[in-house]
């Protein structure tokens, strides 16, 4: 059996070389170039998103730090309101409702009252939305400097949009009104004196 064979002509060799180069280029484009470009674009997109998120977090941290500094200054200046006599809840709630008329929306939830000797603590959680950061800071400032002694223990806020300084702001506050039993009248809502319970436990050797 005779096998037919012949040498490629120069033209055919050139065409085969060109075809091989085209196939190599197509393979490089499909297998290496495109995946690398896609990965680079995705990485750039993620980097842009992270940079934007970082800027928002930095702005939020700076604003929160500024608000906290203002609250610290209020407490250090001694400009806290007076302590009302128990049960002062109606006057305190009236003050909150009056104060929050400048808020867009708000919700108040009170916790159980606690008593330590003559000191009464009436803690509450407050959420509200304000037109912008300055309005939110003003409302919190007025809460701390109102007629009745109120101390903020926790403060949280988030911008409704991308701009923390000019856009609407949602605020969460945990705070406590302080009252005194001096001049107050005990009622069915008055809790047990925790200091008395602690003293009794100590006397019994606990």
CSV table of C-alpha atoms in Angstrom, one decimal:
chain,number,residue,atom,x,y,z
A,1,UNK,CA,0.0,0.0,0.0
A,2,UNK,CA,1.5,3.3,-1.1
A,3,UNK,CA,0.9,6.3,1.1
A,4,UNK,CA,0.4,9.5,-0.8
A,5,UNK,CA,2.4,12.5,0.5
A,6,UNK,CA,3.8,15.8,-0.7
A,7,UNK,CA,5.5,18.8,0.7
A,8,UNK,CA,3.5,21.9,1.5
A,9,UNK,CA,4.1,24.8,-0.8
A,10,UNK,CA,5.5,28.1,0.6
A,11,UNK,CA,2.0,29.6,0.2
A,12,UNK,CA,0.4,26.8,2.1
A,13,UNK,CA,3.0,27.0,4.9
A,14,UNK,CA,2.3,30.7,5.2
A,15,UNK,CA,-1.4,30.1,5.3
A,16,UNK,CA,-1.0,27.4,8.0
A,17,UNK,CA,1.2,29.8,10.0
A,18,UNK,CA,-1.3,32.6,9.7
A,19,UNK,CA,-4.1,30.2,10.7
A,20,UNK,CA,-2.1,28.9,13.7
A,21,UNK,CA,-1.4,32.5,14.8
A,22,UNK,CA,-5.1,33.4,14.5
A,23,UNK,CA,-6.1,30.3,16.5
A,24,UNK,CA,-3.5,31.2,19.2
A,25,UNK,CA,-4.6,34.8,19.3
A,26,UNK,CA,-8.3,33.7,19.6
A,27,UNK,CA,-7.4,31.2,22.3
A,28,UNK,CA,-5.4,33.8,24.2
A,29,UNK,CA,-8.3,36.3,23.9
A,30,UNK,CA,-10.9,33.8,25.1
A,31,UNK,CA,-8.9,32.0,27.8
A,32,UNK,CA,-6.6,34.6,29.2
A,33,UNK,CA,-7.3,38.2,28.0
A,34,UNK,CA,-11.1,38.3,28.5
A,35,UNK,CA,-11.1,36.7,32.0
A,36,UNK,CA,-8.3,39.0,33.1
A,37,UNK,CA,-10.1,42.1,31.8
A,38,UNK,CA,-13.4,41.0,33.4
A,39,UNK,CA,-11.6,40.3,36.7
A,40,UNK,CA,-9.9,43.7,36.6
A,41,UNK,CA,-13.2,45.5,35.9
A,42,UNK,CA,-15.0,43.7,38.7
A,43,UNK,CA,-12.1,44.5,41.1
A,44,UNK,CA,-12.3,48.2,40.1
A,45,UNK,CA,-16.0,48.2,40.5
A,46,UNK,CA,-15.7,46.6,44.0
A,47,UNK,CA,-12.9,49.1,44.9
A,48,UNK,CA,-15.1,52.0,43.9
A,49,UNK,CA,-18.0,50.6,46.0
A,50,UNK,CA,-15.7,50.1,49.0
A,51,UNK,CA,-14.2,53.6,48.6
A,52,UNK,CA,-17.7,55.1,48.5
A,53,UNK,CA,-18.8,53.0,51.6
A,54,UNK,CA,-15.6,54.0,53.4
A,55,UNK,CA,-16.2,57.7,52.7
A,56,UNK,CA,-19.8,57.4,54.0
A,57,UNK,CA,-18.6,55.6,57.1
A,58,UNK,CA,-15.9,58.2,57.7
A,59,UNK,CA,-18.4,61.0,57.4
A,60,UNK,CA,-20.8,59.2,59.7
A,61,UNK,CA,-18.1,58.6,62.2
A,62,UNK,CA,-17.1,62.2,62.2
A,63,UNK,CA,-20.7,63.4,62.5
A,64,UNK,CA,-21.4,60.9,65.3
A,65,UNK,CA,-18.2,62.0,67.1
A,66,UNK,CA,-19.2,65.7,66.8
A,67,UNK,CA,-22.7,64.9,68.2
A,68,UNK,CA,-21.2,62.9,71.1
A,69,UNK,CA,-18.8,65.8,71.9
A,70,UNK,CA,-21.8,68.1,72.0
A,71,UNK,CA,-23.5,65.8,74.4
A,72,UNK,CA,-20.4,65.5,76.6
A,73,UNK,CA,-20.1,69.3,76.7
A,74,UNK,CA,-23.7,69.6,77.8
A,75,UNK,CA,-23.2,67.1,80.6
A,76,UNK,CA,-19.9,68.7,81.8
A,77,UNK,CA,-21.4,72.2,81.7
A,78,UNK,CA,-24.0,71.1,84.3
A,79,UNK,CA,-26.8,72.4,82.1
A,80,UNK,CA,-29.0,69.4,82.9
A,81,UNK,CA,-32.6,69.9,83.8
A,82,UNK,CA,-34.1,69.6,87.3
A,83,UNK,CA,-35.3,66.3,88.8
A,84,UNK,CA,-39.1,66.2,89.1
A,85,UNK,CA,-40.8,64.5,92.0
A,86,UNK,CA,-42.2,61.1,91.5
A,87,UNK,CA,-44.5,60.5,89.5
A,88,UNK,CA,-43.5,63.0,86.9
A,89,UNK,CA,-44.2,60.8,83.8
A,90,UNK,CA,-47.0,63.0,82.4
A,91,UNK,CA,-44.8,66.2,82.4
A,92,UNK,CA,-41.9,64.3,80.9
A,93,UNK,CA,-44.1,62.8,78.1
A,94,UNK,CA,-45.6,66.2,77.4
A,95,UNK,CA,-42.1,67.6,77.1
A,96,UNK,CA,-41.1,64.9,74.7
A,97,UNK,CA,-44.2,65.4,72.5
A,98,UNK,CA,-43.6,69.1,72.5
A,99,UNK,CA,-40.0,68.7,71.6
A,100,UNK,CA,-40.6,66.2,68.8
A,101,UNK,CA,-43.1,68.4,67.0
A,102,UNK,CA,-40.1,69.4,64.9
A,103,UNK,CA,-39.4,65.8,63.9
A,104,UNK,CA,-40.8,64.3,60.8
A,105,UNK,CA,-41.9,61.1,62.6
A,106,UNK,CA,-41.2,59.7,66.0
A,107,UNK,CA,-41.9,56.7,68.3
A,108,UNK,CA,-41.4,56.5,72.1
A,109,UNK,CA,-41.2,53.3,74.2
A,110,UNK,CA,-40.8,53.4,78.0
A,111,UNK,CA,-39.1,50.7,80.1
A,112,UNK,CA,-40.1,49.7,83.6
A,113,UNK,CA,-39.3,52.3,86.2
A,114,UNK,CA,-36.5,51.5,88.7
A,115,UNK,CA,-35.9,52.9,92.2
A,116,UNK,CA,-32.6,53.2,94.1
A,117,UNK,CA,-33.4,54.9,97.4
A,118,UNK,CA,-34.9,58.3,96.6
A,119,UNK,CA,-33.6,58.1,93.0
A,120,UNK,CA,-36.1,57.1,90.3
A,121,UNK,CA,-35.0,56.2,86.8
A,122,UNK,CA,-37.5,56.2,84.0
A,123,UNK,CA,-35.7,54.9,80.9
A,124,UNK,CA,-37.1,55.0,77.4
A,125,UNK,CA,-36.2,54.3,73.7
A,126,UNK,CA,-36.9,57.0,71.2
A,127,UNK,CA,-36.7,56.8,67.4
A,128,UNK,CA,-37.3,59.8,65.1
A,129,UNK,CA,-36.6,61.1,61.7
A,130,UNK,CA,-35.4,64.7,61.1
A,131,UNK,CA,-35.0,66.8,58.0
A,132,UNK,CA,-31.2,66.7,58.2
A,133,UNK,CA,-28.3,66.2,60.6
A,134,UNK,CA,-28.4,69.7,62.1
A,135,UNK,CA,-32.1,69.3,63.0
A,136,UNK,CA,-31.4,65.9,64.5
A,137,UNK,CA,-28.5,67.2,66.6
A,138,UNK,CA,-30.7,70.1,67.7
A,139,UNK,CA,-33.5,67.8,68.9
A,140,UNK,CA,-31.0,65.6,70.8
A,141,UNK,CA,-29.5,68.7,72.4
A,142,UNK,CA,-32.9,70.1,73.4
A,143,UNK,CA,-33.7,66.7,74.9
A,144,UNK,CA,-30.6,66.9,77.1
A,145,UNK,CA,-31.2,70.5,78.1
A,146,UNK,CA,-34.9,70.4,78.7
A,147,UNK,CA,-36.8,71.3,81.8
A,148,UNK,CA,-36.6,67.7,83.2
A,149,UNK,CA,-33.3,66.0,83.8
A,150,UNK,CA,-32.7,63.5,81.0
A,151,UNK,CA,-29.4,61.8,80.2
A,152,UNK,CA,-28.7,60.0,76.8
A,153,UNK,CA,-26.9,56.7,77.2
A,154,UNK,CA,-26.9,55.6,73.6
A,155,UNK,CA,-27.2,57.3,70.3
A,156,UNK,CA,-27.5,55.9,66.8
A,157,UNK,CA,-28.4,57.4,63.5
A,158,UNK,CA,-28.4,56.6,59.8
A,159,UNK,CA,-28.8,58.8,56.8
A,160,UNK,CA,-31.9,58.1,54.6
A,161,UNK,CA,-29.9,59.0,51.5
A,162,UNK,CA,-26.2,59.4,50.6
A,163,UNK,CA,-25.6,62.8,52.1
A,164,UNK,CA,-25.3,62.7,55.8
A,165,UNK,CA,-25.2,66.5,56.2
A,166,UNK,CA,-28.1,67.6,54.1
A,167,UNK,CA,-30.4,64.5,53.7
A,168,UNK,CA,-33.0,63.1,56.0
A,169,UNK,CA,-31.7,61.4,59.1
A,170,UNK,CA,-33.2,58.6,61.2
A,171,UNK,CA,-32.1,58.6,64.9
A,172,UNK,CA,-32.3,56.1,67.7
A,173,UNK,CA,-31.9,57.3,71.3
A,174,UNK,CA,-31.8,55.4,74.6
A,175,UNK,CA,-32.2,57.9,77.5
A,176,UNK,CA,-33.4,58.1,81.1
A,177,UNK,CA,-35.4,60.7,82.9
A,178,UNK,CA,-34.4,61.1,86.6
A,179,UNK,CA,-36.9,61.8,89.4
A,180,UNK,CA,-36.8,61.9,93.1
A,181,UNK,CA,-39.0,60.6,95.9
A,182,UNK,CA,-38.5,63.8,97.8
A,183,UNK,CA,-41.9,65.6,97.5
A,184,UNK,CA,-43.3,62.6,95.6
A,185,UNK,CA,-46.1,60.3,96.5
A,186,UNK,CA,-45.9,56.5,96.3
A,187,UNK,CA,-48.5,54.8,94.1
A,188,UNK,CA,-49.2,51.3,92.7
A,189,UNK,CA,-46.6,51.9,89.9
A,190,UNK,CA,-43.7,52.6,92.3
A,191,UNK,CA,-41.2,49.7,92.1
A,192,UNK,CA,-39.4,48.2,95.1
A,193,UNK,CA,-36.4,50.0,96.4
A,194,UNK,CA,-33.4,48.1,95.0
A,195,UNK,CA,-31.0,49.7,97.5
A,196,UNK,CA,-33.2,48.4,100.4
A,197,UNK,CA,-33.1,44.9,98.9
A,198,UNK,CA,-29.4,45.1,98.5
A,199,UNK,CA,-29.0,46.2,102.1
A,200,UNK,CA,-31.3,43.5,103.4
A,201,UNK,CA,-29.3,40.9,101.5
A,202,UNK,CA,-26.1,42.3,103.0
A,203,UNK,CA,-27.5,42.1,106.5
A,204,UNK,CA,-28.4,38.5,105.9
A,205,UNK,CA,-24.9,37.6,104.9
A,206,UNK,CA,-25.4,37.4,101.2
